[in-house]
Coordinates of C-alpha atoms in Angstrom, one line a residue:
M1 CA 17.8 -28.9 41.6
K2 CA 20.2 -26.1 40.8
K3 CA 21.5 -27.9 37.8
F4 CA 18.0 -28.5 36.5
I5 CA 17.1 -24.8 36.8
M6 CA 20.3 -23.7 35.1
S7 CA 19.7 -26.3 32.3
F8 CA 16.1 -25.0 31.9
V9 CA 17.3 -21.3 31.7
F10 CA 20.0 -22.2 29.1
L11 CA 17.4 -24.2 27.1
C12 CA 15.0 -21.2 27.1
L13 CA 17.8 -18.8 26.0
F14 CA 18.9 -21.2 23.3
S15 CA 15.3 -21.4 22.0
L16 CA 15.0 -17.7 22.0
V17 CA 18.3 -17.1 20.1
T18 CA 17.5 -19.9 17.6
S19 CA 14.0 -18.4 16.8
I20 CA 15.6 -15.0 16.3
V21 CA 18.3 -16.3 14.0
N22 CA 15.9 -18.3 11.9
A23 CA 13.6 -15.3 11.2
G24 CA 14.0 -14.4 7.6
P25 CA 13.9 -11.0 6.0
A26 CA 10.5 -9.3 5.4
P27 CA 9.2 -10.2 1.9
N28 CA 9.5 -7.4 -0.7
L29 CA 6.3 -6.0 -2.1
S30 CA 4.9 -8.2 -4.9
S31 CA 1.3 -6.9 -5.3
V32 CA -0.9 -3.8 -4.7
Q33 CA -4.7 -4.1 -4.8
I34 CA -7.4 -1.6 -4.1
T35 CA -10.1 -3.7 -2.4
H36 CA -12.7 -1.2 -1.1
V37 CA -13.7 2.4 -1.2
G38 CA -16.0 4.4 1.0
A39 CA -17.3 7.6 2.5
E40 CA -19.0 8.6 5.7
N41 CA -22.6 8.4 4.5
T42 CA -22.1 5.4 2.2
D43 CA -19.8 3.1 4.2
W44 CA -17.3 0.7 2.5
I45 CA -18.1 -0.9 -0.8
E46 CA -16.2 -3.4 -2.8
V47 CA -14.4 -2.3 -5.9
R48 CA -16.7 -4.3 -8.1
D49 CA -19.7 -2.2 -7.0
I50 CA -18.1 1.1 -8.0
P51 CA -20.0 1.4 -11.4
R52 CA -23.4 1.3 -9.7
T53 CA -22.6 3.3 -6.5
T54 CA -22.2 7.0 -5.7
L55 CA -20.3 7.8 -2.5
Y56 CA -21.6 10.5 -0.2
G57 CA -19.7 12.3 2.6
Q58 CA -16.9 14.7 3.4
N59 CA -14.0 12.2 3.0
F60 CA -13.1 9.5 0.5
Y61 CA -11.7 6.3 2.0
I62 CA -9.6 3.7 0.2
A63 CA -8.5 0.3 1.4
V64 CA -5.4 -1.1 -0.2
R65 CA -4.0 -4.6 0.2
F66 CA -0.2 -4.9 -0.1
I67 CA 1.3 -8.4 -0.5
G68 CA 4.8 -8.1 0.8
Y69 CA 6.1 -5.0 2.5
P70 CA 5.8 -1.5 0.8
D71 CA 8.2 1.3 1.6
P72 CA 5.8 3.5 3.7
N73 CA 7.5 6.6 2.4
R74 CA 7.0 5.6 -1.2
I75 CA 3.2 5.1 -1.4
F76 CA 1.4 7.7 -3.6
L77 CA -2.2 8.3 -4.6
Y78 CA -3.4 9.8 -7.9
Q79 CA -6.7 11.1 -9.1
N80 CA -7.3 11.4 -12.9
G81 CA -3.5 11.4 -13.5
S82 CA -2.6 14.0 -10.9
K83 CA -0.7 13.1 -7.8
I84 CA -2.7 13.9 -4.6
S85 CA -0.5 15.9 -2.2
A86 CA 0.9 13.9 0.6
D87 CA -0.4 16.4 3.2
L88 CA -4.0 15.6 2.1
V89 CA -3.5 11.8 2.6
T90 CA -3.9 10.3 6.1
E91 CA -4.3 6.9 7.6
P92 CA -7.3 7.2 10.0
F93 CA -7.3 3.5 11.0
A94 CA -4.6 1.1 12.1
R95 CA -2.8 -1.1 9.5
E96 CA -3.9 -4.7 9.5
G97 CA -1.4 -7.5 9.0
I98 CA -2.1 -10.4 6.6
G99 CA -1.0 -13.9 7.5
N100 CA 1.0 -15.3 10.3
P101 CA 3.8 -14.4 10.2
Y102 CA 2.7 -11.3 8.3
T103 CA 3.1 -11.5 4.6
G104 CA 1.4 -8.3 3.8
W105 CA -0.7 -5.4 5.1
V106 CA -4.0 -3.6 4.5
Y107 CA -3.7 0.2 4.7
Q108 CA -6.7 2.5 4.8
F109 CA -6.2 6.0 3.4
K110 CA -8.4 9.1 3.7
V111 CA -8.5 12.1 1.4
P112 CA -11.1 14.9 1.0
I113 CA -14.0 13.6 -1.1
S114 CA -13.2 16.0 -3.9
Y115 CA -10.1 13.8 -4.6
G116 CA -12.2 10.6 -4.8
S117 CA -13.9 10.7 -8.2
G118 CA -12.9 9.5 -11.6
T119 CA -9.8 7.3 -11.9
I120 CA -7.9 6.5 -8.7
V121 CA -4.4 5.0 -8.7
V122 CA -2.3 3.7 -5.9
Q123 CA 1.5 3.5 -6.6
A124 CA 3.9 1.8 -4.2
D125 CA 7.5 0.8 -4.1
G126 CA 8.8 -2.3 -2.3
I127 CA 11.2 -2.1 0.6
R128 CA 13.9 -3.6 -1.7
G129 CA 12.8 -1.9 -5.0
G130 CA 10.1 -2.5 -7.6
T131 CA 7.1 -0.3 -8.3
F132 CA 3.5 -1.7 -8.3
Y133 CA 0.1 -0.1 -9.2
S134 CA -3.6 -0.6 -8.6
T135 CA -6.2 1.4 -10.6
I136 CA -9.9 1.8 -10.2
Y137 CA -12.2 3.6 -12.7
G138 CA -15.4 5.4 -12.7
V139 CA -15.6 6.4 -9.0
K140 CA -18.5 8.8 -8.3
T141 CA -18.5 11.0 -5.2
V142 CA -20.7 13.8 -3.9
H143 CA -19.8 16.1 -1.0
Q144 CA -22.4 15.8 1.7
P145 CA -22.1 17.2 5.2

């Protein structure tokens, strides 16, 4: 019985070590896509609905899908060609993993609504280099308490 228990323990340890060794590196960023935008009084809308929707609220929300892994310190938002200050950009919701194992993430950013109109660009660098962009045009927002 003692031999059986020891064999079982070694088998478990071997399986654990093997699974850790076979885990590959995280995939580098290969795509950035703005999927939804929103505001408190409008809720989330798909990007395709931007031309016919005005967003109302105090904050502008943007959902971005990253395929691969972005460098979290190298994600930037722009409005009409001007970089939005990093201290104005927050992540109010938890990041959501895509795939199993994760092959990407959905981040949700929040900025004051005054930064959510016109042309919005998300720029991100991969964990091993490369720069990717996603752009949306014609966003209309109105500050509403």
